[in-house]
mmCIF file of C-alpha atoms in Angstrom:
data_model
loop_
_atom_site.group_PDB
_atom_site.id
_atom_site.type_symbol
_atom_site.label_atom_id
_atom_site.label_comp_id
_atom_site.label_asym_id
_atom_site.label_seq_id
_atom_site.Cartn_x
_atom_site.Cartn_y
_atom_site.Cartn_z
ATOM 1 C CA UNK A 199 148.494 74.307 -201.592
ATOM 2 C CA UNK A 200 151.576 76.327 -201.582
ATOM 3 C CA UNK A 201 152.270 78.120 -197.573
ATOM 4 C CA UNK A 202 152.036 81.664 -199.552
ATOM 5 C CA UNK A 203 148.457 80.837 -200.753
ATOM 6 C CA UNK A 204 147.485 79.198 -196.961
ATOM 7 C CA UNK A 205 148.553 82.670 -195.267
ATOM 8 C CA UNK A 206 146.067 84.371 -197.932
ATOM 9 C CA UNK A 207 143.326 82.456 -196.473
ATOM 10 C CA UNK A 208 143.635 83.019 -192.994
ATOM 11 C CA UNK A 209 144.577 86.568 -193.567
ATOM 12 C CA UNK A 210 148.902 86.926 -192.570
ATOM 13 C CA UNK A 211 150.196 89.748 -194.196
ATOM 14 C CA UNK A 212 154.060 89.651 -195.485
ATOM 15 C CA UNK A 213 155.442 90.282 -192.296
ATOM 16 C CA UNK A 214 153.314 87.632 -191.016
ATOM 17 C CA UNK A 215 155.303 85.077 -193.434
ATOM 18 C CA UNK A 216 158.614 86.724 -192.996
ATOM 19 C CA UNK A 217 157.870 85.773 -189.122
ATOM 20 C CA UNK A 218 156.792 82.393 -189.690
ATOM 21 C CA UNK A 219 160.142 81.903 -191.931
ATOM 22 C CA UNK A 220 162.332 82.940 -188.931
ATOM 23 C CA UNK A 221 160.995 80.922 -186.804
ATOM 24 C CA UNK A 222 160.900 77.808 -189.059
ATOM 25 C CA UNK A 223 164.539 78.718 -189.387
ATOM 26 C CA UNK A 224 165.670 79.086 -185.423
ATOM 27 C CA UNK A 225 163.538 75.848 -185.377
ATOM 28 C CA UNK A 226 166.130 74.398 -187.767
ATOM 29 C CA UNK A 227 169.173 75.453 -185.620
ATOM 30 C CA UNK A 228 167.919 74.553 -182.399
ATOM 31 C CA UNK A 229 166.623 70.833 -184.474
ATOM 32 C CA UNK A 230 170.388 70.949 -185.560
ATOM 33 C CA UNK A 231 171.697 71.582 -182.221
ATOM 34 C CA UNK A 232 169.667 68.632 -180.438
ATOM 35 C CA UNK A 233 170.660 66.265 -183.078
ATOM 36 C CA UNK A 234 174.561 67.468 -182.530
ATOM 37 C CA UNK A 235 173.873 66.694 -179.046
ATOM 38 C CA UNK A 236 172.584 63.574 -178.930
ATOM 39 C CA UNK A 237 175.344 62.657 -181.664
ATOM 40 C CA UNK A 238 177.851 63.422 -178.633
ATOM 41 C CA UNK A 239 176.233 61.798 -175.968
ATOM 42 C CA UNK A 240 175.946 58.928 -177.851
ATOM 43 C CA UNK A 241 179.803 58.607 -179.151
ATOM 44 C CA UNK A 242 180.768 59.360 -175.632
ATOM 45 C CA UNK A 243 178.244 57.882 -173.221
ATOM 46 C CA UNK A 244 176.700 54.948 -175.707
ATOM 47 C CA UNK A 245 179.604 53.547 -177.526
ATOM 48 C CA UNK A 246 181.767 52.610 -173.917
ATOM 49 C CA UNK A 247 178.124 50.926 -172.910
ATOM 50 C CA UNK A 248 177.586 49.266 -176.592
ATOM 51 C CA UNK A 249 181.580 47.975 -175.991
ATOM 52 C CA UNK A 250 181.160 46.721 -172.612
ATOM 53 C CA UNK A 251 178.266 44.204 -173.572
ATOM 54 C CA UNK A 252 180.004 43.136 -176.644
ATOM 55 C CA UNK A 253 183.256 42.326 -174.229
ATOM 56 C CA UNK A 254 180.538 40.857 -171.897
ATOM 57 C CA UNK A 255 179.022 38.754 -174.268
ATOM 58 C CA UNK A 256 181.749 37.346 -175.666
ATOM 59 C CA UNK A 257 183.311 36.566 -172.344
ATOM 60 C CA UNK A 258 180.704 33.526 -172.203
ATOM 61 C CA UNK A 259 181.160 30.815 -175.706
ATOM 62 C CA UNK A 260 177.395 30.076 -174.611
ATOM 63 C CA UNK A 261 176.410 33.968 -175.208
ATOM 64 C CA UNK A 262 178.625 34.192 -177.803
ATOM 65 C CA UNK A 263 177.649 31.207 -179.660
ATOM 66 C CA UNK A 264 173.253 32.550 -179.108
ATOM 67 C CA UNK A 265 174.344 35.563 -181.116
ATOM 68 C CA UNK A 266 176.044 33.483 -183.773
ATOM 69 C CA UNK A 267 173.353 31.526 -184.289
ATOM 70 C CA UNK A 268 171.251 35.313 -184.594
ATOM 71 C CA UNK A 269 173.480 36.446 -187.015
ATOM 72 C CA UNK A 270 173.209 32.753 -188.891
ATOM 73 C CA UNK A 271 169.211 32.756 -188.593
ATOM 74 C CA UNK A 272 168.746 36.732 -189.736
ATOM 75 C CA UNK A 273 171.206 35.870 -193.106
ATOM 76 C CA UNK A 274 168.681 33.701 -194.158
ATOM 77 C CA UNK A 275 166.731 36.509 -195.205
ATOM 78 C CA UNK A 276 169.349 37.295 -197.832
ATOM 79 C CA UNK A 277 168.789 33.377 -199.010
ATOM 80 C CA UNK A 278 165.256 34.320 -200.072
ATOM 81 C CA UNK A 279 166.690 37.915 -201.850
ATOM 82 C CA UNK A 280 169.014 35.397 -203.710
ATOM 83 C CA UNK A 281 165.627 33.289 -204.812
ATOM 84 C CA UNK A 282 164.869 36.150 -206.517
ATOM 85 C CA UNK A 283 167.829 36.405 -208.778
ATOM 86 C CA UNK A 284 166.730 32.838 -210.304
ATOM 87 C CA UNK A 285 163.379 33.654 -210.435
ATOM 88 C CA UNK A 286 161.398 35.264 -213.542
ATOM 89 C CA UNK A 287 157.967 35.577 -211.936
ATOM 90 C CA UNK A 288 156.815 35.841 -208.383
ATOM 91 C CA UNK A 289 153.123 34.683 -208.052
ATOM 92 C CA UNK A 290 151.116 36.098 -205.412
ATOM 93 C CA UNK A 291 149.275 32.568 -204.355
ATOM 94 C CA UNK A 292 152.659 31.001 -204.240
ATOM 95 C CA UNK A 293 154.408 33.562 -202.028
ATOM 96 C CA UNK A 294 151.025 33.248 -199.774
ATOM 97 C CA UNK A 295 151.608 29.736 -199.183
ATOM 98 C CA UNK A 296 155.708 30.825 -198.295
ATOM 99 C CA UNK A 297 154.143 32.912 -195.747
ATOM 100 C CA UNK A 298 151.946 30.567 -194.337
ATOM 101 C CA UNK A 299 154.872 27.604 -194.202
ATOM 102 C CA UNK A 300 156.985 30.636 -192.160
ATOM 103 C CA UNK A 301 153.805 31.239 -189.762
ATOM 104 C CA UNK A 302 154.056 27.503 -189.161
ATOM 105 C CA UNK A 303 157.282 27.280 -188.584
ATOM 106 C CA UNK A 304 157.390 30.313 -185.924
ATOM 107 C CA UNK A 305 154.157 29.081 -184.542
ATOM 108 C CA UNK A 306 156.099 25.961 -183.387
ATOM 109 C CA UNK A 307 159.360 27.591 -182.539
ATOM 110 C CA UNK A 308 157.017 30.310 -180.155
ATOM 111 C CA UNK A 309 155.204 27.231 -178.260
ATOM 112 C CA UNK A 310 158.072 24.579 -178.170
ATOM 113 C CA UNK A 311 161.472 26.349 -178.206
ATOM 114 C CA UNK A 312 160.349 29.580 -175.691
ATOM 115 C CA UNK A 313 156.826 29.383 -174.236
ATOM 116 C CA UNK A 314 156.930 25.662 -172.777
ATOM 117 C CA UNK A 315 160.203 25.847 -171.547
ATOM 118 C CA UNK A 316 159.864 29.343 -169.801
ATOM 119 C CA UNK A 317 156.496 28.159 -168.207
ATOM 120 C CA UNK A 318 158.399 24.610 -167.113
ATOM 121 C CA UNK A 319 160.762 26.524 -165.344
ATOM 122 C CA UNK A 320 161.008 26.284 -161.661
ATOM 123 C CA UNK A 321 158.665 29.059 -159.887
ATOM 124 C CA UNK A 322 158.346 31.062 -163.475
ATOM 125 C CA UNK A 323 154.815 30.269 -164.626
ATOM 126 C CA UNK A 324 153.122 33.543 -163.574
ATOM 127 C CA UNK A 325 156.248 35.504 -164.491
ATOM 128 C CA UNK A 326 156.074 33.753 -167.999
ATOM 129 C CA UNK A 327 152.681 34.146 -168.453
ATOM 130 C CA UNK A 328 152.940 37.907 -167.804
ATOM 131 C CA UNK A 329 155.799 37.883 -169.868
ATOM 132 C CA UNK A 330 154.162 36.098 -172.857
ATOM 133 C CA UNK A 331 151.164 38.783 -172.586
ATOM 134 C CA UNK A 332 153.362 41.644 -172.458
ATOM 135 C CA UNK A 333 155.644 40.171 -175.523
ATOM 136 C CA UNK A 334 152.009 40.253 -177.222
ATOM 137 C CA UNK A 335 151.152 43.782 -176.146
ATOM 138 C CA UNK A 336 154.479 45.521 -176.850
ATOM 139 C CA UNK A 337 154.425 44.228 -180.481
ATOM 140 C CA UNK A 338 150.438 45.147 -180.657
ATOM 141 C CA UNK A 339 151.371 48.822 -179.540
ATOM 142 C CA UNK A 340 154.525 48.985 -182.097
ATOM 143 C CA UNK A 341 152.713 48.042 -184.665
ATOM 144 C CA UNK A 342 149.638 50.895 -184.415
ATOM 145 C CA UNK A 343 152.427 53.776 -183.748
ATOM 146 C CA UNK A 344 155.053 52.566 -186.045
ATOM 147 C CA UNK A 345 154.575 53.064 -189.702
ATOM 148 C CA UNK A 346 154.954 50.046 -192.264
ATOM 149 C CA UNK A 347 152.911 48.556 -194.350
ATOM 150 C CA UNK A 348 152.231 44.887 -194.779
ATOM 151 C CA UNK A 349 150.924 43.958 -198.544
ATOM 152 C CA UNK A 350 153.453 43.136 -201.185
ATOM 153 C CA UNK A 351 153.517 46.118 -203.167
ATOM 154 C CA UNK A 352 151.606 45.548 -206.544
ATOM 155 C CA UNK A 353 152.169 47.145 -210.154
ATOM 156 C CA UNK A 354 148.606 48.569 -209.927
ATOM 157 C CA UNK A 355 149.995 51.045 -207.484
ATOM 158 C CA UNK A 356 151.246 54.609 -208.842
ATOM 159 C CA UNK A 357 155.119 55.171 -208.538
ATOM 160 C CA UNK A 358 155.484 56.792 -205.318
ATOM 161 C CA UNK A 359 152.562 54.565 -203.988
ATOM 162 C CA UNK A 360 154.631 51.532 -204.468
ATOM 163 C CA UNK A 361 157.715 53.144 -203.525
ATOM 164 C CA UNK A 362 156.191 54.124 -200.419
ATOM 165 C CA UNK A 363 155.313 50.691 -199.583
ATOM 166 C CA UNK A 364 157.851 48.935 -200.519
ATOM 167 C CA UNK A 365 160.231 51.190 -198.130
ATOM 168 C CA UNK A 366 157.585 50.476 -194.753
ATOM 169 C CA UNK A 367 157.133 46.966 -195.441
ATOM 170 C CA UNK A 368 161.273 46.668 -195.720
ATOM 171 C CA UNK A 369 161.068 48.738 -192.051
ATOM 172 C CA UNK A 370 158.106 46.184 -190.748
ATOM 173 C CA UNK A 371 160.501 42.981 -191.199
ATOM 174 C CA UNK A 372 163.329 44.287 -189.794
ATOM 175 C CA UNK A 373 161.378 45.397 -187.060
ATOM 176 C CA UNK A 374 160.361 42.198 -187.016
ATOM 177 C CA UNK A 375 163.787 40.242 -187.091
ATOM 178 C CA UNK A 376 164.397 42.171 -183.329
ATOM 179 C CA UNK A 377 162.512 40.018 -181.128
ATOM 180 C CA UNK A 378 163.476 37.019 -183.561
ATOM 181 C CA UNK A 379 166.814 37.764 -182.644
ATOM 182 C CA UNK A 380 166.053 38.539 -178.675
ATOM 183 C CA UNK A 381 164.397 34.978 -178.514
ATOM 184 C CA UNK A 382 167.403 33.416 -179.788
ATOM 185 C CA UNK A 383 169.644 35.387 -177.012
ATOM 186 C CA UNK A 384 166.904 34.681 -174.495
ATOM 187 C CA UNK A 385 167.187 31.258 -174.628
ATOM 188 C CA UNK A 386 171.698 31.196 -174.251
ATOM 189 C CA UNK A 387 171.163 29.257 -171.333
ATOM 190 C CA UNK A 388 169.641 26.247 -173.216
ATOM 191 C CA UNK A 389 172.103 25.556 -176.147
ATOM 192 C CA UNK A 390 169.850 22.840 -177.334
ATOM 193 C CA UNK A 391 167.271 25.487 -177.658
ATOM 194 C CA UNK A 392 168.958 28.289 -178.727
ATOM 195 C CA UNK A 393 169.825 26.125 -181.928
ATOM 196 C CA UNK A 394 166.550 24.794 -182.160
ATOM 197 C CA UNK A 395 164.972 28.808 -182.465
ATOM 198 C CA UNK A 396 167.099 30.027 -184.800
ATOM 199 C CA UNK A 397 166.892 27.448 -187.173
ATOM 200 C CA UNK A 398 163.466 27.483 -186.917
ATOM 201 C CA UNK A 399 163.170 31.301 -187.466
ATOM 202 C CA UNK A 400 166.183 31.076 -190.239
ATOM 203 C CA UNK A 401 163.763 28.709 -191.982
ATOM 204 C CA UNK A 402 161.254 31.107 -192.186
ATOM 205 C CA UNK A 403 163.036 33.885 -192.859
ATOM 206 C CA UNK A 404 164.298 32.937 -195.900
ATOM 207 C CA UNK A 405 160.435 33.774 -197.528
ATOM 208 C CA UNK A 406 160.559 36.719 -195.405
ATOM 209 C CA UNK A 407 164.109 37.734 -197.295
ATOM 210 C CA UNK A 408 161.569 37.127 -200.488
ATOM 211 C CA UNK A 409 159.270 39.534 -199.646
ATOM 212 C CA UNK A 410 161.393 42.145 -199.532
ATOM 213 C CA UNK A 411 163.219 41.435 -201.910
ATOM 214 C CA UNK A 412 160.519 40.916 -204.478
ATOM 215 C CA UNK A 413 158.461 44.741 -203.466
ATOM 216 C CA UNK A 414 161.585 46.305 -203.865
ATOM 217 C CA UNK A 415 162.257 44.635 -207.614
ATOM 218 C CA UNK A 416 158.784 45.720 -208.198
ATOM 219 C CA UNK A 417 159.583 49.318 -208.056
ATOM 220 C CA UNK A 418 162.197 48.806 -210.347
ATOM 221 C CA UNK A 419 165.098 48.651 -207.436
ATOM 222 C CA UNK A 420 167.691 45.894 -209.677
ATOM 223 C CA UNK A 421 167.458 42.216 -208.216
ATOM 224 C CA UNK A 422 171.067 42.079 -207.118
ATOM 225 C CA UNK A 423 170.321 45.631 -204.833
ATOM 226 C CA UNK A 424 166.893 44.431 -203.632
ATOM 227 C CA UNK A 425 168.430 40.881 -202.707
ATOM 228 C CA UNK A 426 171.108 42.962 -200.502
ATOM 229 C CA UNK A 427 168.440 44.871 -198.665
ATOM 230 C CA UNK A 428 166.896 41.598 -197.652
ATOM 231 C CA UNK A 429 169.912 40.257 -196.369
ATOM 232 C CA UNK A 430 170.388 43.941 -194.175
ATOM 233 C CA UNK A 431 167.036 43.618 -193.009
ATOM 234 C CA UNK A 432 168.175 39.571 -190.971
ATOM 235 C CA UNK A 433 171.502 41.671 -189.910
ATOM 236 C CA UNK A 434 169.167 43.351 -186.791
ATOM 237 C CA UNK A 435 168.614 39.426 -185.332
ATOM 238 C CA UNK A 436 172.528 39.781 -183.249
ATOM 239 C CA UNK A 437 171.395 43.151 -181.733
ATOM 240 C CA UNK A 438 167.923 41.120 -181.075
ATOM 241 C CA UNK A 439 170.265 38.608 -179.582
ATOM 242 C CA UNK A 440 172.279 40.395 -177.742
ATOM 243 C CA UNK A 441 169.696 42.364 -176.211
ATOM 244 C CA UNK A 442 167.952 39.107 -175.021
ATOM 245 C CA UNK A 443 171.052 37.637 -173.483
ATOM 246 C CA UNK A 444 171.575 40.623 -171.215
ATOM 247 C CA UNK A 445 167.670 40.641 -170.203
ATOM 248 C CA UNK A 446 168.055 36.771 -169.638
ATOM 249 C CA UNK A 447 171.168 37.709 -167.174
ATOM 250 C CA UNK A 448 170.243 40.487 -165.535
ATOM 251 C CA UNK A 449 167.710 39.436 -162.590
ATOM 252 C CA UNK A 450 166.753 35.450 -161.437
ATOM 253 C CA UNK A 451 163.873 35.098 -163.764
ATOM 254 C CA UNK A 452 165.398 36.812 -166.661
ATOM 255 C CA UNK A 453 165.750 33.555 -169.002
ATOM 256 C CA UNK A 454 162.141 32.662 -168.658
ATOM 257 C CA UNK A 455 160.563 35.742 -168.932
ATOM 258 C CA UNK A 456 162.838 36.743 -171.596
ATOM 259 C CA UNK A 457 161.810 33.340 -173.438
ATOM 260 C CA UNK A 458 158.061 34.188 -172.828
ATOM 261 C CA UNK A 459 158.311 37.686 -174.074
ATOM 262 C CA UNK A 460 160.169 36.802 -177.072
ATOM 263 C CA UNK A 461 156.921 33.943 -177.775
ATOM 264 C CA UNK A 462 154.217 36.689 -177.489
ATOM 265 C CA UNK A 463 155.986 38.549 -179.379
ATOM 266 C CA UNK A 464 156.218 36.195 -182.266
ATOM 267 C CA UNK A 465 152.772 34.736 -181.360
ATOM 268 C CA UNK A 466 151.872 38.443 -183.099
ATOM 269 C CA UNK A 467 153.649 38.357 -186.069
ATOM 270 C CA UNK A 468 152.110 34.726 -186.779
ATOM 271 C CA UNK A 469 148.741 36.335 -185.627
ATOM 272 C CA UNK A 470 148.177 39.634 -186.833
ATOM 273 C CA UNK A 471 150.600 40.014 -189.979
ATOM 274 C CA UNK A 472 151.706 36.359 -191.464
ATOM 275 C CA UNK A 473 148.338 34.310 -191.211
ATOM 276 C CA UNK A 474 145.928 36.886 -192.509
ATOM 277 C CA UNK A 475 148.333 38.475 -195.487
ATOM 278 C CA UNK A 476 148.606 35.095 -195.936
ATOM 279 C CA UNK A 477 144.726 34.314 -196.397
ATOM 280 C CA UNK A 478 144.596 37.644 -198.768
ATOM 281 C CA UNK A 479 147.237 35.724 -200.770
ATOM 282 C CA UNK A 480 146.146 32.271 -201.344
ATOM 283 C CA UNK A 481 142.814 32.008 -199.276
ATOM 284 C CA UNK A 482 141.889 30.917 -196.037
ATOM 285 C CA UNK A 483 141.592 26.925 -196.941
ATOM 286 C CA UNK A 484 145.061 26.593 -198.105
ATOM 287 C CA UNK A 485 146.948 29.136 -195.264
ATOM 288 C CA UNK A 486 144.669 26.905 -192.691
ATOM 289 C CA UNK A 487 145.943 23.660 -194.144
ATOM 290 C CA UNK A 488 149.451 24.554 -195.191
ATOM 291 C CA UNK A 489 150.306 26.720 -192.002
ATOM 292 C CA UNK A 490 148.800 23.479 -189.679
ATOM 293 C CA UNK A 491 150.830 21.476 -191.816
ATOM 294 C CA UNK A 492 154.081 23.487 -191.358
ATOM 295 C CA UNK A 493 153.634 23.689 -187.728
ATOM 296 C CA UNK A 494 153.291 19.714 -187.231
ATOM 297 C CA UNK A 495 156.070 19.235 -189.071
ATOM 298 C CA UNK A 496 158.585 21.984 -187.609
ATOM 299 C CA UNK A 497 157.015 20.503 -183.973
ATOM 300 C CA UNK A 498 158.064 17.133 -185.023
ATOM 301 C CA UNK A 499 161.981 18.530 -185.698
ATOM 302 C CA UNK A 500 162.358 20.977 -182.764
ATOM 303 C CA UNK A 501 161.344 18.230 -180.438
ATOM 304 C CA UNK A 502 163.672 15.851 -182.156
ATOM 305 C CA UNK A 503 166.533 18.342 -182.014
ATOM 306 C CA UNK A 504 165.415 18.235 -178.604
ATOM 307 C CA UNK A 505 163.914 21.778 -178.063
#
């Protein structure tokens, strides 16, 4: 319904409209003048603060080297987009059981590499456990207010439909990849477990990677362009990383209740979004079996990395 019919039915006259126009134009100016605004006070008051935790970070190799291994973990993602260049047909059932594998593997990094230290540590348990239930919560509440869209996008769907989302479910893993990236900064103090994360989470981002990658091909976006967008969606992990190192530093019990926040926080994506899209995918016998299977196994490897 066009705006001129809706003012028919409630009765505005011309004048009516020509008001409504003005006003839905000074709305535009003043919309353009808060944007210009917060433009300025972000070159001039944000930039300086963005610079001085770069110079921070980089001050310490052990920092430094958290949000390498970020940046290392979150490329991944454009390892799956490549998968797709070599690949002719993506079956549903198959990229189910991907998904599952990658909820294994996170499961394992959440417990092993973030949630046991951070609860070992010294005088931290009730801290951590807090920690862990807010990580949980915060991802809960992002993902009712936030919109994205989970399912791979099918060719049953109309055009826009599929464009639509393939678009939010690009938006949900990036969103995503933050506290992927955060847990790997969280845990700077512990080299041995800052490794041990983000190769477990570059592991399973590289089906994550496919996922994109394949729902934007399906919309007809070409395979080299959709295997780029994967590989931008991993490039959020460093400013998930460097965001967690700063946390970690900034009071006594930053490091484990960073670590612990970071694990609920994953402990949801496994949950809520890999598991069950998983199950729609292959069924729940096989995620059950497959995802228990990947978690043993990644268990097995963190703790002989020594996580």
């Amino acid at each position: 319904m066009s705006f001129h019919q809706m003012t028919k039915i409630i009765g505005l006259n011309v004048a009516d409209q020509e008001g409504f126009d003005a006003f839905r134009a000074a709305r535009a100016v003043v919309g353009l003048l808060i944007a210009s605004l917060g433009l300025y006070l972000g070159v001039t008051q944000g930039a300086p603060s963005i610079w001085a935790a770069i110079q921070y970070i980089a001050a310490t190799p052990e920092k430094l080297q958290a949000v390498e291994y970020s940046a290392i973990a979150g490329a991944a993602t454009g390892l799956g987009g490549m998968a797709l260049l070599v690949m002719k047909k993506i079956d549903d059932k198959g990229l189910g059981l991907f998904i599952a594998i990658a909820g294994g593997m996170m499961a394992a990094a959440a417990v092993m590499s973030l949630f046991i230290p951070a609860i070992q540590t010294e005088g931290a348990l009730m801290v951590a456990l807090v920690a862990t239930a807010a990580g949980y919560g915060v991802m809960t509440i992002l993902d009712q207010t936030l919109p994205h869209e989970h399912p791979v996008a099918g060719a049953g769907l109309a055009g826009k439909e599929r464009m639509r989302m393939a678009l939010l479910m690009t938006i949900a893993i990036a969103l995503h990849n933050v506290p992927e990236g955060f847990a790997v900064g969280a845990s700077a103090g512990n080299l041995n477990g800052s490794s041990s994360t983000a190769f477990s989470i570059g592991l399973q981002n590289i089906p994550e990677g496919l996922i994109v990658a394949t729902a934007l091909w399906s919309i007809g976006v070409h395979k080299a362009l959709a295997a780029l967008a994967a590989l931008a969606t991993g490039l959020v992990e460093p400013i998930g990383a460097g965001l967690g190192v700063i946390t970690a530093d900034s009071w006594a019990m930053g490091t484990p209740a960073s670590m612990a926040f970071a694990a609920g926080a994953m402990a949801f994506v496994v949950c809520n979004e890999m598991i069950p899209e998983s199950m729609k995918m292959t069924g729940k016998i096989k995620t059950v079996y497959v995802a228990g299977v990947s978690t043993v196994f990644t268990a097995l490897a963190l703790g002989w990395m020594g996580a």
